Amino acid sequence: MDLEVPFSTHHRPYRCHPMTTHFVLLPSPLLGPAVWEPVATELRRSGQVVTVVALQGAVRSPVDVLEGFYSWLPDEPVVLVPHSNAGLFMPALAARSRVLA
């Protein structure tokens, strides 16, 4: 059964499945987590579980970024949503975690 949920930004309904999904929003290492807050708010409003990743400490290399992202992943299936160059890390993250999409 699908539910119709209003999407407040565009004032148009969209269809979603009533099952809860855990979304992990990964920002570009150069921008930080604030870029995802409007999306996180809407996903939470629709009943989804959302983690907005915030890299901690000095990020000096791609390995630092990968390990920082990986440390935020829960031990449950998730949907990874990268922003900008965070997408470069998706194959490595998917290989080490339970990724649905």
mmCIF file of the C-alpha atoms, coordinates in Angstrom:
data_MODEL
# 
_entry.id   MODEL 
# 
loop_
_atom_site.group_PDB 
_atom_site.id 
_atom_site.type_symbol 
_atom_site.label_atom_id 
_atom_site.label_alt_id 
_atom_site.label_comp_id 
_atom_site.label_asym_id 
_atom_site.label_entity_id 
_atom_site.label_seq_id 
_atom_site.pdbx_PDB_ins_code 
_atom_site.Cartn_x 
_atom_site.Cartn_y 
_atom_site.Cartn_z 
_atom_site.occupancy 
_atom_site.B_iso_or_equiv 
_atom_site.pdbx_formal_charge 
_atom_site.auth_seq_id 
_atom_site.auth_comp_id 
_atom_site.auth_asym_id 
_atom_site.auth_atom_id 
_atom_site.pdbx_PDB_model_num 
ATOM 1   C CA . MET A 1 1   ? 0.000  0.000  0.000  1.00 0.00 ? 1   MET A CA 1 
ATOM 2   C CA . ASP A 1 2   ? 1.403  3.407  -0.947 1.00 0.00 ? 2   ASP A CA 1 
ATOM 3   C CA . LEU A 1 3   ? 0.710  6.589  0.975  1.00 0.00 ? 3   LEU A CA 1 
ATOM 4   C CA . GLU A 1 4   ? 0.383  10.012 -0.517 1.00 0.00 ? 4   GLU A CA 1 
ATOM 5   C CA . VAL A 1 5   ? 2.520  12.485 1.406  1.00 0.00 ? 5   VAL A CA 1 
ATOM 6   C CA . PRO A 1 6   ? 2.646  16.229 0.738  1.00 0.00 ? 6   PRO A CA 1 
ATOM 7   C CA . PHE A 1 7   ? 6.103  17.534 -0.127 1.00 0.00 ? 7   PHE A CA 1 
ATOM 8   C CA . SER A 1 8   ? 6.096  20.971 1.456  1.00 0.00 ? 8   SER A CA 1 
ATOM 9   C CA . THR A 1 9   ? 8.806  22.542 -0.696 1.00 0.00 ? 9   THR A CA 1 
ATOM 10  C CA . HIS A 1 10  ? 6.901  22.046 -3.954 1.00 0.00 ? 10  HIS A CA 1 
ATOM 11  C CA . HIS A 1 11  ? 3.368  21.659 -2.564 1.00 0.00 ? 11  HIS A CA 1 
ATOM 12  C CA . ARG A 1 12  ? 2.852  18.577 -4.721 1.00 0.00 ? 12  ARG A CA 1 
ATOM 13  C CA . PRO A 1 13  ? 2.068  15.145 -3.299 1.00 0.00 ? 13  PRO A CA 1 
ATOM 14  C CA . TYR A 1 14  ? 4.476  12.308 -3.952 1.00 0.00 ? 14  TYR A CA 1 
ATOM 15  C CA . ARG A 1 15  ? 4.036  8.593  -3.485 1.00 0.00 ? 15  ARG A CA 1 
ATOM 16  C CA . CYS A 1 16  ? 6.047  6.709  -0.912 1.00 0.00 ? 16  CYS A CA 1 
ATOM 17  C CA . HIS A 1 17  ? 6.005  3.230  0.518  1.00 0.00 ? 17  HIS A CA 1 
ATOM 18  C CA . PRO A 1 18  ? 4.885  3.143  4.162  1.00 0.00 ? 18  PRO A CA 1 
ATOM 19  C CA . MET A 1 19  ? 7.953  1.137  5.205  1.00 0.00 ? 19  MET A CA 1 
ATOM 20  C CA . THR A 1 20  ? 10.581 3.087  7.127  1.00 0.00 ? 20  THR A CA 1 
ATOM 21  C CA . THR A 1 21  ? 14.009 3.360  5.542  1.00 0.00 ? 21  THR A CA 1 
ATOM 22  C CA . HIS A 1 22  ? 17.228 4.529  7.172  1.00 0.00 ? 22  HIS A CA 1 
ATOM 23  C CA . PHE A 1 23  ? 18.811 7.204  4.978  1.00 0.00 ? 23  PHE A CA 1 
ATOM 24  C CA . VAL A 1 24  ? 22.449 8.145  5.556  1.00 0.00 ? 24  VAL A CA 1 
ATOM 25  C CA . LEU A 1 25  ? 23.150 11.542 3.990  1.00 0.00 ? 25  LEU A CA 1 
ATOM 26  C CA . LEU A 1 26  ? 26.826 12.028 3.182  1.00 0.00 ? 26  LEU A CA 1 
ATOM 27  C CA . PRO A 1 27  ? 27.989 15.590 2.541  1.00 0.00 ? 27  PRO A CA 1 
ATOM 28  C CA . SER A 1 28  ? 30.928 16.609 0.437  1.00 0.00 ? 28  SER A CA 1 
ATOM 29  C CA . PRO A 1 29  ? 33.929 16.653 2.783  1.00 0.00 ? 29  PRO A CA 1 
ATOM 30  C CA . LEU A 1 30  ? 34.455 20.289 1.756  1.00 0.00 ? 30  LEU A CA 1 
ATOM 31  C CA . LEU A 1 31  ? 30.948 21.502 2.646  1.00 0.00 ? 31  LEU A CA 1 
ATOM 32  C CA . GLY A 1 32  ? 29.826 19.735 5.793  1.00 0.00 ? 32  GLY A CA 1 
ATOM 33  C CA . PRO A 1 33  ? 26.461 18.471 7.000  1.00 0.00 ? 33  PRO A CA 1 
ATOM 34  C CA . ALA A 1 34  ? 24.455 21.721 6.747  1.00 0.00 ? 34  ALA A CA 1 
ATOM 35  C CA . VAL A 1 35  ? 23.852 21.093 3.031  1.00 0.00 ? 35  VAL A CA 1 
ATOM 36  C CA . TRP A 1 36  ? 21.656 18.108 3.933  1.00 0.00 ? 36  TRP A CA 1 
ATOM 37  C CA . GLU A 1 37  ? 19.516 19.645 6.705  1.00 0.00 ? 37  GLU A CA 1 
ATOM 38  C CA . PRO A 1 38  ? 16.528 20.661 4.500  1.00 0.00 ? 38  PRO A CA 1 
ATOM 39  C CA . VAL A 1 39  ? 16.417 17.158 2.983  1.00 0.00 ? 39  VAL A CA 1 
ATOM 40  C CA . ALA A 1 40  ? 16.813 15.517 6.392  1.00 0.00 ? 40  ALA A CA 1 
ATOM 41  C CA . THR A 1 41  ? 13.922 17.584 7.744  1.00 0.00 ? 41  THR A CA 1 
ATOM 42  C CA . GLU A 1 42  ? 11.597 16.474 4.941  1.00 0.00 ? 42  GLU A CA 1 
ATOM 43  C CA . LEU A 1 43  ? 12.597 12.813 5.214  1.00 0.00 ? 43  LEU A CA 1 
ATOM 44  C CA . ARG A 1 44  ? 12.033 12.839 8.973  1.00 0.00 ? 44  ARG A CA 1 
ATOM 45  C CA . ARG A 1 45  ? 8.698  14.592 8.464  1.00 0.00 ? 45  ARG A CA 1 
ATOM 46  C CA . SER A 1 46  ? 7.653  11.675 6.253  1.00 0.00 ? 46  SER A CA 1 
ATOM 47  C CA . GLY A 1 47  ? 8.589  9.188  8.985  1.00 0.00 ? 47  GLY A CA 1 
ATOM 48  C CA . GLN A 1 48  ? 11.992 8.064  7.728  1.00 0.00 ? 48  GLN A CA 1 
ATOM 49  C CA . VAL A 1 49  ? 15.071 7.498  9.869  1.00 0.00 ? 49  VAL A CA 1 
ATOM 50  C CA . VAL A 1 50  ? 17.863 9.886  8.855  1.00 0.00 ? 50  VAL A CA 1 
ATOM 51  C CA . THR A 1 51  ? 21.520 10.199 9.762  1.00 0.00 ? 51  THR A CA 1 
ATOM 52  C CA . VAL A 1 52  ? 23.358 13.286 8.540  1.00 0.00 ? 52  VAL A CA 1 
ATOM 53  C CA . VAL A 1 53  ? 27.077 12.525 8.607  1.00 0.00 ? 53  VAL A CA 1 
ATOM 54  C CA . ALA A 1 54  ? 29.434 15.111 10.087 1.00 0.00 ? 54  ALA A CA 1 
ATOM 55  C CA . LEU A 1 55  ? 33.100 14.278 9.655  1.00 0.00 ? 55  LEU A CA 1 
ATOM 56  C CA . GLN A 1 56  ? 35.079 14.856 12.848 1.00 0.00 ? 56  GLN A CA 1 
ATOM 57  C CA . GLY A 1 57  ? 38.659 16.004 13.275 1.00 0.00 ? 57  GLY A CA 1 
ATOM 58  C CA . ALA A 1 58  ? 41.224 16.687 10.606 1.00 0.00 ? 58  ALA A CA 1 
ATOM 59  C CA . VAL A 1 59  ? 40.472 15.191 7.214  1.00 0.00 ? 59  VAL A CA 1 
ATOM 60  C CA . ARG A 1 60  ? 43.792 15.022 5.398  1.00 0.00 ? 60  ARG A CA 1 
ATOM 61  C CA . SER A 1 61  ? 43.342 12.180 2.942  1.00 0.00 ? 61  SER A CA 1 
ATOM 62  C CA . PRO A 1 62  ? 40.725 10.123 1.117  1.00 0.00 ? 62  PRO A CA 1 
ATOM 63  C CA . VAL A 1 63  ? 41.346 7.358  3.672  1.00 0.00 ? 63  VAL A CA 1 
ATOM 64  C CA . ASP A 1 64  ? 40.376 9.805  6.456  1.00 0.00 ? 64  ASP A CA 1 
ATOM 65  C CA . VAL A 1 65  ? 37.144 10.627 4.613  1.00 0.00 ? 65  VAL A CA 1 
ATOM 66  C CA . LEU A 1 66  ? 36.311 6.967  4.016  1.00 0.00 ? 66  LEU A CA 1 
ATOM 67  C CA . GLU A 1 67  ? 36.964 5.997  7.624  1.00 0.00 ? 67  GLU A CA 1 
ATOM 68  C CA . GLY A 1 68  ? 34.989 9.014  8.831  1.00 0.00 ? 68  GLY A CA 1 
ATOM 69  C CA . PHE A 1 69  ? 32.005 8.073  6.676  1.00 0.00 ? 69  PHE A CA 1 
ATOM 70  C CA . TYR A 1 70  ? 32.243 4.429  7.650  1.00 0.00 ? 70  TYR A CA 1 
ATOM 71  C CA . SER A 1 71  ? 32.214 5.264  11.361 1.00 0.00 ? 71  SER A CA 1 
ATOM 72  C CA . TRP A 1 72  ? 28.711 6.735  10.955 1.00 0.00 ? 72  TRP A CA 1 
ATOM 73  C CA . LEU A 1 73  ? 27.139 3.691  9.299  1.00 0.00 ? 73  LEU A CA 1 
ATOM 74  C CA . PRO A 1 74  ? 24.788 1.700  11.513 1.00 0.00 ? 74  PRO A CA 1 
ATOM 75  C CA . ASP A 1 75  ? 24.708 -2.083 11.547 1.00 0.00 ? 75  ASP A CA 1 
ATOM 76  C CA . GLU A 1 76  ? 21.464 -2.218 9.574  1.00 0.00 ? 76  GLU A CA 1 
ATOM 77  C CA . PRO A 1 77  ? 20.526 -1.823 5.917  1.00 0.00 ? 77  PRO A CA 1 
ATOM 78  C CA . VAL A 1 78  ? 20.719 1.797  4.769  1.00 0.00 ? 78  VAL A CA 1 
ATOM 79  C CA . VAL A 1 79  ? 20.246 3.984  1.735  1.00 0.00 ? 79  VAL A CA 1 
ATOM 80  C CA . LEU A 1 80  ? 23.387 6.046  1.149  1.00 0.00 ? 80  LEU A CA 1 
ATOM 81  C CA . VAL A 1 81  ? 22.837 9.460  -0.412 1.00 0.00 ? 81  VAL A CA 1 
ATOM 82  C CA . PRO A 1 82  ? 26.067 11.236 -1.348 1.00 0.00 ? 82  PRO A CA 1 
ATOM 83  C CA . HIS A 1 83  ? 26.447 14.899 -2.182 1.00 0.00 ? 83  HIS A CA 1 
ATOM 84  C CA . SER A 1 84  ? 29.046 15.979 -4.728 1.00 0.00 ? 84  SER A CA 1 
ATOM 85  C CA . ASN A 1 85  ? 32.392 14.221 -4.388 1.00 0.00 ? 85  ASN A CA 1 
ATOM 86  C CA . ALA A 1 86  ? 31.131 12.087 -1.483 1.00 0.00 ? 86  ALA A CA 1 
ATOM 87  C CA . GLY A 1 87  ? 29.896 9.875  -4.321 1.00 0.00 ? 87  GLY A CA 1 
ATOM 88  C CA . LEU A 1 88  ? 33.472 8.793  -4.957 1.00 0.00 ? 88  LEU A CA 1 
ATOM 89  C CA . PHE A 1 89  ? 33.361 6.798  -1.724 1.00 0.00 ? 89  PHE A CA 1 
ATOM 90  C CA . MET A 1 90  ? 30.145 4.857  -2.432 1.00 0.00 ? 90  MET A CA 1 
ATOM 91  C CA . PRO A 1 91  ? 31.695 1.668  -3.864 1.00 0.00 ? 91  PRO A CA 1 
ATOM 92  C CA . ALA A 1 92  ? 34.054 1.310  -0.900 1.00 0.00 ? 92  ALA A CA 1 
ATOM 93  C CA . LEU A 1 93  ? 31.292 2.017  1.629  1.00 0.00 ? 93  LEU A CA 1 
ATOM 94  C CA . ALA A 1 94  ? 28.901 -0.394 -0.046 1.00 0.00 ? 94  ALA A CA 1 
ATOM 95  C CA . ALA A 1 95  ? 31.547 -3.128 0.064  1.00 0.00 ? 95  ALA A CA 1 
ATOM 96  C CA . ARG A 1 96  ? 31.915 -2.725 3.841  1.00 0.00 ? 96  ARG A CA 1 
ATOM 97  C CA . SER A 1 97  ? 28.324 -2.190 4.949  1.00 0.00 ? 97  SER A CA 1 
ATOM 98  C CA . ARG A 1 98  ? 24.728 -3.224 4.410  1.00 0.00 ? 98  ARG A CA 1 
ATOM 99  C CA . VAL A 1 99  ? 23.601 -0.862 1.653  1.00 0.00 ? 99  VAL A CA 1 
ATOM 100 C CA . LEU A 1 100 ? 20.140 -1.138 0.100  1.00 0.00 ? 100 LEU A CA 1 
ATOM 101 C CA . ALA A 1 101 ? 20.712 1.641  -2.412 1.00 0.00 ? 101 ALA A CA 1 
# 
